[in-house]
Amino acid sequence: MSAIDERADLLPTASARRTWAVLGDGVRRSGWGTPLSLVVVLAGSAVGLVAPWTLGTMVDDISGGAGLDAVLRAAGIIAAAALLGGLLTGAGAWLVTRAGERILARLRERVMDRVLHMPAAQVERVRIGDLLSRVGDDVAVVTTGIARNGPDVVIALAMVLSTAAGMTALDWRLGLAGLCALPVYVWAARWYLPLSGPYYARERIAMGERSHAMMGALRGRSAVRAYRREEEHEGRVSDRSLAAMDITLSVFRLLTRFGSRLNGAECVGLTAVLVAGFWLVRGELVTVGAVTAAALYFHRLFGPMMFLVMNFNEVQSAGASLARLAGVVDLPEAPEPERPREPQDASVRVKEVAHRYGPDTPPALDGVSLEIAPGERVALVGASGAGKSTLAAVITGLRVPDTGEVYLGGVPLADLGEHLLRGHVYLVSQETHVFAGTLLEDLRLARPGAGAAEAEAALERVDALGWVRALPEGLDTVVGEGGHPLTAEQAQHLALARMVLADPPVAVLDEATAEAGSAGARRLERASLAATEGRTTLVVAHRLTQAQAADRVVVMDRGRVVEQGPHADLVAAGGRYADLWRSWQGTA
């Protein structure tokens, strides 16, 4: 099993085995950089063994009557070894950082590739806070672990391995005495790891919950302020922040107790080396210098072992984040049929579609059937919660209905595949995004090869060329994050111009003029009419003037179609739509 089971609205987290596999794959793809860095680090650690060995030799020489020459010789060897060891350690740290950054860069690319190629229906289900924490917090945690602690962790591990080998080389019995600390280390680790691992996983999830609460408040800040719900949202963010903090404090308490157990391991190991050395020297099996070197070797372990312990929480946290990133890497791409079928025309047919957002929620769609002829413009109207946006999402493939089927040009959406569907159906919603870059680059998202003349033609069609030419650099004006700010109306103009460039047979407008003011909404309505001319169009109308301009109006209520027909006929019929129209006219 490659991933731990999660809630349906959360992305999966990879198992430990799969996380190691993803990391190993990154190491293999790094080429010669990773093995070279390990060789250099091991060489630097091996050179670090020279000083304790030289000091032990000096003790034996002085005990044998050697003079000042032995001390000076030892000092020279130690100085040379320190210089060489420093150079090798520095080079090794640089190589480890370089290799780690390359591995992480490829991992980030794989994560973003999977997120951007997730099936549209899955993107709609996933909680935005969880998604943002994966590509934001988790990437930052892993980056920090590799860039700041990665080289030191590798060097510390190399020092532990080389020092253990050096003790055994002096005398196998001294090495065996040093191993007496191993059972205590293992006991401490077996106590700590099962307790801490779930805490770190819960900490990452808690941070995702905090991000979700913050994003919800920020994205809906206008409504929050309008309804004076600031304290409620602040309390929600505070509660989830406190939950994350409580988990972090619990982990720190565990880490402190873990450190005390490791201090006991150091005491046991050093005592065993000194006691074993005493009996070996007494039996003339080893020299005093060898025991001195062995004790210094074991003491040399305190630094790297304590570093590993004190940074184990960050290593664990990075491991938990890496598992979450590996879970994203394993996400399937949008399934494509072996032989995708091309739609016969631009018609849309909805057959007995039903959908719920949860087992205990009322149906968002309840047996909806609808046919839209090629080139026809249909407006969906109804109260909030009637199912209009859900039906639009089902038609565009952003939602997979529980039952029923949607056909495009006589072909079920599943037989089209994600790629072909995106080329035939284009969605413009009220949540438009202005990407960072020039305005021309923003437009080219719809058609990468479009030239400036084609972009201007699209802008002119939606009556946006005037304000674009008035910008400081025209089409070359930098917009989006850190660039020239655009109004909500201008951002929506860009979205409509992108649709003109994409030139899809079917267009779906989900309250695409809702963010503009009254005057701006009227301009956007005219722009949307021009952009969708000749296309099969479904409009989720929040203004009944949009319904008035449609060929047919479909009235929804509680997930069902309750009326449909031309605007004039429905007004004359005196039904639900007529009531809505009279109410609209009275407040216009």
XYZ file of C-alpha atoms in Angstrom:
588
model
C 0.000 0.000 0.000
C 1.601 3.283 -1.101
C -0.354 5.678 1.035
C -2.030 5.915 4.395
C -5.825 6.193 4.211
C -7.024 9.756 4.686
C -10.302 11.630 4.769
C -11.875 12.105 1.356
C -11.155 15.860 1.430
C -7.458 15.403 2.282
C -4.636 14.406 -0.019
C -2.997 11.043 0.797
C 0.166 10.595 2.871
C 2.717 8.030 1.691
C 3.751 5.099 3.845
C 7.306 4.990 5.255
C 8.342 2.421 2.662
C 6.999 4.472 -0.215
C 8.589 7.662 1.169
C 12.007 5.987 1.191
C 11.356 4.762 -2.351
C 10.579 8.283 -3.575
C 13.683 9.633 -1.827
C 15.827 6.810 -3.238
C 14.555 7.548 -6.714
C 15.630 11.162 -6.288
C 19.091 10.052 -5.133
C 19.498 7.783 -8.161
C 18.492 10.584 -10.507
C 21.049 12.951 -8.940
C 23.912 11.166 -10.742
C 27.444 11.314 -9.368
C 26.750 14.190 -6.974
C 25.354 12.131 -4.093
C 27.986 9.341 -3.982
C 30.828 11.868 -4.374
C 29.482 13.936 -1.482
C 29.274 10.846 0.733
C 32.837 9.815 -0.147
C 34.185 13.263 0.717
C 32.235 13.389 4.006
C 33.488 9.935 5.008
C 37.042 10.945 4.128
C 36.737 14.036 6.332
C 35.398 11.914 9.206
C 38.231 9.413 8.761
C 40.806 12.204 8.953
C 39.151 13.266 12.219
C 40.289 9.954 13.738
C 43.935 10.973 13.423
C 43.975 13.343 16.437
C 42.790 10.829 19.120
C 45.063 8.121 17.664
C 48.054 10.528 17.685
C 47.349 11.564 21.271
C 47.232 7.922 22.306
C 50.543 7.251 20.553
C 52.066 10.298 22.261
C 50.986 8.948 25.665
C 52.778 5.658 24.927
C 55.870 7.473 23.629
C 56.119 9.678 26.698
C 55.569 6.655 28.942
C 58.497 5.016 27.108
C 60.779 7.983 27.782
C 60.388 10.039 24.597
C 61.173 13.717 24.804
C 59.915 16.981 23.381
C 60.334 15.743 19.813
C 57.460 13.268 20.268
C 55.157 16.028 21.500
C 56.091 18.381 18.634
C 55.677 15.586 16.096
C 52.241 14.748 17.478
C 51.235 18.419 17.448
C 52.307 18.741 13.807
C 50.338 15.660 12.784
C 47.252 16.865 14.654
C 47.490 20.341 13.060
C 47.840 18.906 9.553
C 44.968 16.500 10.144
C 42.784 19.320 11.476
C 43.485 21.432 8.381
C 42.825 18.567 5.965
C 39.759 17.441 7.909
C 38.335 20.961 7.882
C 38.805 21.240 4.123
C 37.229 17.854 3.481
C 34.338 18.528 5.875
C 33.637 21.905 4.265
C 33.782 20.426 0.764
C 31.588 17.525 1.864
C 28.989 19.867 3.392
C 28.886 21.886 0.153
C 28.501 18.749 -1.980
C 25.781 17.333 0.309
C 23.873 20.632 0.165
C 24.215 20.767 -3.624
C 23.034 17.181 -4.054
C 20.186 17.686 -1.563
C 18.957 20.830 -3.285
C 18.930 19.027 -6.636
C 16.950 16.133 -5.173
C 14.516 18.542 -3.515
C 14.147 20.624 -6.687
C 13.119 17.509 -8.630
C 10.729 16.530 -5.832
C 9.119 19.990 -5.893
C 8.741 19.724 -9.666
C 7.096 16.302 -9.334
C 4.741 17.580 -6.625
C 3.688 20.609 -8.671
C 3.313 18.448 -11.782
C 0.956 16.089 -9.969
C -1.039 18.918 -8.376
C -1.456 20.670 -11.717
C -2.442 17.411 -13.427
C -4.854 16.221 -10.757
C -8.287 15.336 -12.100
C -10.457 18.442 -11.921
C -13.080 16.611 -9.848
C -10.453 15.671 -7.249
C -9.164 19.256 -7.053
C -12.692 20.389 -6.212
C -12.962 17.850 -3.368
C -9.605 18.592 -1.745
C -9.513 21.140 1.060
C -7.622 24.236 -0.057
C -5.791 24.434 3.291
C -4.417 20.904 2.893
C -3.303 21.596 -0.677
C -1.604 24.874 0.274
C 0.148 23.311 3.264
C 1.594 20.604 0.980
C 3.032 22.963 -1.629
C 3.844 25.622 0.993
C 4.548 24.515 4.571
C 5.695 20.977 3.778
C 8.036 22.070 0.984
C 9.466 24.746 3.323
C 10.007 22.218 6.141
C 11.789 19.746 3.865
C 13.834 22.540 2.284
C 14.932 23.771 5.702
C 15.809 20.238 6.747
C 18.020 19.729 3.693
C 19.542 23.191 3.368
C 20.195 23.866 7.052
C 20.461 20.495 8.781
C 21.031 18.041 5.940
C 24.821 18.450 5.641
C 25.326 18.433 9.436
C 23.183 15.296 9.802
C 25.178 13.475 7.127
C 28.477 14.587 8.680
C 27.320 13.522 12.160
C 26.286 10.082 10.912
C 29.636 9.701 9.127
C 31.469 10.623 12.343
C 29.520 8.009 14.298
C 30.324 5.269 11.789
C 34.009 6.183 11.394
C 34.545 6.545 15.149
C 33.004 3.138 15.842
C 35.313 1.656 13.202
C 38.331 3.445 14.768
C 37.621 2.036 18.242
C 37.324 -1.471 16.870
C 40.616 -1.028 14.956
C 42.437 -0.183 18.203
C 41.232 -3.367 19.853
C 38.127 -5.370 19.207
C 37.462 -5.653 22.947
C 37.488 -1.864 23.352
C 35.124 -1.628 20.418
C 32.878 -4.230 22.023
C 32.910 -2.272 25.286
C 31.808 0.841 23.425
C 28.940 -1.150 21.951
C 27.543 -1.569 25.458
C 25.917 1.825 24.899
C 24.104 0.513 21.823
C 21.324 -1.379 23.665
C 20.569 1.786 25.681
C 20.463 3.847 22.479
C 18.174 1.277 20.863
C 15.935 1.140 23.925
C 15.668 4.949 23.941
C 14.947 5.071 20.203
C 12.338 2.289 20.387
C 10.639 4.203 23.166
C 10.745 7.540 21.333
C 10.038 6.726 17.675
C 6.616 5.049 18.022
C 5.451 7.899 20.263
C 6.843 10.810 18.247
C 6.021 9.715 14.690
C 2.231 10.060 14.996
C 2.697 13.394 16.784
C 4.634 14.823 13.838
C 2.061 13.539 11.353
C -0.717 15.098 13.475
C 1.270 18.333 13.678
C 1.440 18.607 9.868
C -2.311 17.905 9.589
C -3.035 20.480 12.306
C -1.037 23.068 10.359
C -3.103 22.233 7.290
C -6.284 22.768 9.323
C -4.934 26.114 10.514
C -4.131 27.142 6.925
C -7.628 26.101 5.854
C -9.231 28.248 8.552
C -7.039 31.227 7.669
C -7.694 30.915 3.935
C -11.436 30.644 4.498
C -11.447 33.838 6.551
C -9.202 35.730 4.132
C -11.007 34.653 0.966
C -14.371 35.602 2.442
C -13.150 38.658 4.341
C -15.752 40.946 2.769
C -18.636 38.745 3.899
C -16.996 38.198 7.297
C -16.801 41.942 7.895
C -20.262 42.597 6.459
C -21.844 40.127 8.888
C -19.510 41.096 11.760
C -18.196 37.566 12.183
C -14.562 38.602 12.761
C -14.445 37.249 16.313
C -15.874 33.894 15.260
C -13.249 33.423 12.557
C -10.471 34.730 14.790
C -11.538 32.211 17.413
C -11.518 29.400 14.858
C -7.990 30.286 13.722
C -6.891 30.645 17.349
C -8.338 27.250 18.311
C -6.580 25.480 15.458
C -3.323 27.343 16.153
C -3.519 26.275 19.804
C -4.151 22.683 18.739
C -1.000 22.756 16.583
C 0.980 24.374 19.421
C -0.175 21.750 21.941
C 1.083 18.985 19.658
C 4.434 20.783 19.222
C 4.853 21.147 23.011
C 4.024 17.476 23.505
C 6.707 16.543 21.001
C 9.249 18.766 22.782
C 8.495 17.095 26.114
C 9.062 13.721 24.497
C 12.332 14.964 23.013
C 13.577 16.133 26.428
C 12.889 12.745 27.974
C 14.590 11.122 25.006
C 17.702 13.260 25.611
C 17.963 12.100 29.248
C 17.916 8.477 28.127
C 20.701 9.155 25.646
C 22.822 10.754 28.379
C 22.460 7.472 30.229
C 23.696 5.625 27.140
C 26.809 7.844 27.003
C 27.521 7.162 30.675
C 27.156 3.408 30.189
C 29.388 3.365 27.093
C 32.226 5.498 28.486
C 32.224 3.576 31.766
C 32.428 0.269 29.870
C 35.375 1.516 27.763
C 37.323 2.730 30.828
C 36.641 -0.432 32.850
C 37.532 -2.708 29.935
C 40.651 -0.614 29.267
C 41.767 -0.895 32.905
C 41.608 -4.703 32.808
C 43.245 -4.912 29.373
C 46.136 -2.642 30.445
C 46.516 -4.605 33.656
C 46.772 -7.793 31.622
C 49.228 -6.074 29.244
C 46.886 -6.757 26.317
C 46.719 -3.106 25.224
C 48.684 0.033 26.020
C 47.567 3.005 28.066
C 47.749 5.061 24.858
C 45.289 2.739 23.100
C 42.800 3.052 25.960
C 43.277 6.821 25.930
C 42.560 6.921 22.202
C 39.512 4.662 22.659
C 38.118 6.913 25.402
C 38.705 9.980 23.215
C 37.032 8.217 20.292
C 33.996 7.417 22.385
C 33.935 10.952 23.779
C 34.071 12.143 20.166
C 30.651 10.510 19.693
C 28.968 12.797 22.236
C 28.861 15.804 19.906
C 27.372 14.155 16.810
C 25.016 11.980 18.852
C 23.732 14.984 20.801
C 23.362 16.930 17.546
C 21.328 14.112 16.038
C 19.179 13.977 19.155
C 18.592 17.710 19.410
C 17.721 17.901 15.736
C 15.713 14.710 15.693
C 12.480 16.660 16.011
C 13.315 18.568 12.832
C 14.359 15.357 11.097
C 11.070 13.756 12.149
C 9.117 16.815 11.060
C 10.925 16.826 7.707
C 10.183 13.116 7.397
C 6.478 13.706 8.033
C 6.430 16.501 5.454
C 8.359 14.330 3.001
C 5.744 11.588 3.436
C 3.002 14.109 2.643
C 4.880 15.261 -0.469
C 5.469 11.661 -1.525
C 1.731 11.085 -1.155
C 1.147 13.866 -3.681
C 3.782 12.392 -6.026
C 1.795 9.140 -6.108
C -1.454 10.839 -7.068
C -2.824 9.451 -10.327
C -3.018 11.727 -13.313
C -6.375 12.466 -14.842
C -7.449 9.194 -16.477
C -7.491 9.260 -20.251
C -9.472 6.693 -22.268
C -7.465 4.504 -24.624
C -9.484 5.741 -27.585
C -11.028 9.127 -26.775
C -14.096 9.896 -28.869
C -14.471 13.254 -30.555
C -17.835 14.982 -29.905
C -20.121 15.010 -32.918
C -21.240 18.593 -32.273
C -21.441 21.220 -29.511
C -24.631 19.905 -27.908
C -24.887 19.202 -24.174
C -27.157 16.587 -22.646
C -27.680 15.951 -18.940
C -29.487 12.697 -18.178
C -30.990 11.945 -14.740
C -28.059 13.455 -12.832
C -28.105 13.306 -9.035
C -25.420 14.462 -6.618
C -24.897 14.958 -2.885
C -21.955 16.577 -1.098
C -22.229 14.166 1.788
C -24.285 11.220 3.029
C -26.218 13.386 5.488
C -26.765 16.383 3.214
C -29.802 17.103 1.034
C -29.349 16.433 -2.690
C -27.644 19.260 -4.562
C -29.012 17.745 -7.789
C -32.022 15.450 -7.834
C -32.671 13.664 -11.134
C -31.837 16.638 -13.378
C -32.237 16.196 -17.131
C -31.435 18.961 -19.579
C -30.583 19.302 -23.260
C -28.785 22.275 -24.833
C -28.682 22.484 -28.614
C -25.509 23.540 -30.462
C -25.137 27.316 -30.306
C -28.009 27.742 -27.832
C -27.637 30.098 -24.874
C -29.267 28.799 -21.675
C -29.481 30.689 -18.378
C -29.771 28.889 -15.027
C -31.661 30.870 -12.384
C -32.872 30.107 -8.892
C -32.309 30.910 -5.267
C -28.974 30.347 -3.561
C -28.498 26.613 -2.989
C -30.844 25.623 -5.812
C -28.084 23.580 -7.491
C -27.070 25.953 -10.304
C -23.309 25.958 -9.675
C -23.335 22.218 -8.968
C -24.970 21.534 -12.334
C -22.414 23.805 -14.021
C -19.592 21.934 -12.279
C -21.003 18.571 -13.396
C -21.269 19.737 -17.015
C -17.666 21.001 -17.004
C -16.382 17.791 -15.399
C -15.352 19.469 -12.141
C -17.831 17.259 -10.282
C -18.557 13.602 -10.959
C -22.269 12.991 -10.267
C -23.337 10.179 -7.977
C -25.719 8.887 -10.635
C -26.653 9.882 -14.152
C -24.554 10.891 -17.134
C -23.494 14.017 -19.020
C -22.959 13.907 -22.776
C -21.033 16.353 -24.939
C -21.841 16.006 -28.620
C -23.409 12.621 -27.902
C -20.274 11.321 -26.108
C -20.185 10.671 -22.333
C -17.657 12.872 -20.539
C -15.787 9.790 -19.310
C -15.160 8.741 -22.916
C -13.760 12.160 -23.791
C -10.981 12.211 -21.232
C -9.735 15.219 -19.273
C -7.562 16.658 -22.058
C -10.223 16.560 -24.764
C -12.899 17.830 -22.360
C -10.820 20.884 -21.394
C -10.428 21.709 -25.075
C -14.182 21.600 -25.730
C -15.679 23.084 -22.550
C -14.394 26.339 -21.048
C -15.417 27.598 -17.607
C -15.350 31.235 -16.525
C -16.244 31.676 -12.860
C -16.379 34.675 -10.546
C -13.074 33.551 -8.965
C -10.726 34.772 -11.693
C -6.976 34.874 -11.113
C -4.456 37.271 -12.629
C -1.177 35.420 -13.020
C 2.136 37.159 -12.373
C 3.765 38.320 -15.609
C 2.964 40.521 -18.547
C -0.634 40.884 -19.601
C 0.205 39.200 -22.914
C 1.662 36.202 -21.076
C -1.501 36.064 -18.963
C -3.625 35.887 -22.112
C -1.359 33.280 -23.705
C -2.303 30.785 -21.011
C -5.313 30.008 -23.199
C -3.228 29.618 -26.363
C 0.574 29.674 -25.867
C 1.299 30.455 -29.517
C -1.003 33.465 -29.783
C 0.603 36.628 -31.096
C 0.056 40.202 -29.989
C -2.387 40.854 -32.840
C -4.522 37.832 -31.867
C -4.479 38.923 -28.215
C -5.600 42.434 -29.163
C -8.388 41.007 -31.334
C -9.641 38.937 -28.383
C -9.491 41.971 -26.087
C -11.317 44.087 -28.633
C -14.071 41.501 -28.915
C -14.777 41.775 -25.182
C -14.405 45.597 -25.280
C -11.231 45.584 -23.155
C -8.667 46.863 -25.665
C -9.251 50.496 -24.630
C -8.174 50.122 -21.020
C -5.372 47.715 -21.963
C -3.830 50.282 -24.323
C -4.110 52.855 -21.537
C -1.823 50.770 -19.290
C 1.792 51.972 -18.874
C 3.231 49.295 -21.174
C 0.085 48.093 -22.907
C 0.201 44.326 -23.443
C 3.703 44.264 -21.937
C 2.518 45.698 -18.610
C 3.417 43.397 -15.713
C 0.281 42.416 -13.801
C -0.505 40.023 -10.971
C 1.608 39.615 -7.829
C 3.860 42.679 -7.477
C 2.678 44.157 -10.787
C 0.113 46.674 -11.951
C -3.132 46.106 -9.996
C -6.246 45.261 -11.985
C -9.825 45.808 -10.900
C -12.270 42.921 -10.567
C -13.904 44.024 -13.820
C -10.572 44.097 -15.659
C -9.613 40.657 -14.307
C -12.911 39.276 -15.578
C -12.300 40.923 -18.962
C -9.006 39.011 -19.129
C -10.800 35.742 -18.328
C -13.312 36.358 -21.130
C -10.525 37.307 -23.559
C -8.697 34.083 -22.691
C -11.862 32.185 -23.560
C -11.999 33.934 -26.951
C -8.382 32.890 -27.596
C -9.100 29.294 -26.507
C -12.130 29.262 -28.874
C -14.062 26.360 -27.229
C -17.321 25.043 -28.702
C -19.015 25.130 -25.260
C -18.762 27.919 -22.668
C -19.983 27.852 -19.070
C -20.224 31.155 -17.178
C -20.704 30.638 -13.448
C -21.694 34.058 -12.082
C -18.862 35.536 -14.161
C -19.998 39.145 -13.588
C -20.745 38.891 -9.870
C -17.576 40.619 -8.590
C -18.082 43.846 -10.571
C -20.291 46.773 -9.543
C -23.578 47.559 -11.274
C -22.006 49.543 -14.129
C -19.161 47.054 -14.443
C -21.602 44.139 -14.443
C -23.500 45.611 -17.383
C -20.254 46.032 -19.325
C -19.241 42.463 -18.489
C -22.638 41.168 -19.578
C -22.108 42.764 -22.977
C -18.566 41.358 -23.053
C -19.775 37.857 -22.184
C -22.410 38.009 -24.919
C -19.741 38.951 -27.444
C -17.284 36.309 -26.175
C -19.853 33.492 -26.332
C -21.449 34.439 -29.628
C -21.826 31.312 -31.763
C -20.979 28.967 -28.881
C -23.177 26.650 -26.870
C -23.426 28.626 -23.632
C -24.654 27.880 -20.128
C -24.923 30.932 -17.874
C -25.382 30.659 -14.122
C -27.187 33.979 -13.807
C -27.095 36.080 -10.671
C -28.675 38.997 -12.581
C -31.927 38.334 -14.418
C -30.839 40.630 -17.260
C -28.531 37.758 -18.189
C -31.531 35.431 -18.296
C -33.441 37.938 -20.389
C -30.707 37.801 -23.055
C -30.703 33.974 -23.171
C -32.488 31.794 -25.700
C -33.946 29.728 -22.877
C -34.242 30.088 -19.127
C -34.026 27.074 -16.798
C -35.356 27.637 -13.282
C -33.970 25.404 -10.514
C -35.184 24.808 -6.987
C -33.768 22.337 -4.432
C -31.771 20.488 -7.034
C -34.577 20.114 -9.571
C -35.572 21.832 -12.797
C -38.995 23.350 -12.084
C -39.478 25.588 -15.139
C -37.854 26.224 -18.479
C -38.594 28.200 -21.619
C -37.957 31.576 -23.252
C -37.899 34.590 -20.955
C -41.090 36.150 -22.350
C -43.052 32.901 -22.134
C -42.042 32.281 -18.527
C -42.958 35.820 -17.498
C -46.336 35.454 -19.206
C -46.929 32.077 -17.526
C -46.978 33.717 -14.098
C -44.985 30.966 -12.394
C -41.878 30.968 -10.227
C -39.732 32.774 -12.783
C -42.362 35.463 -13.186
C -42.233 36.058 -9.427
C -38.447 36.321 -9.586
C -38.651 38.729 -12.508
C -41.183 40.998 -10.786
C -39.055 41.019 -7.672
C -35.999 41.858 -9.748
C -37.786 44.653 -11.562
C -38.970 46.101 -8.294
C -35.457 46.328 -6.870
C -33.621 47.279 -10.056
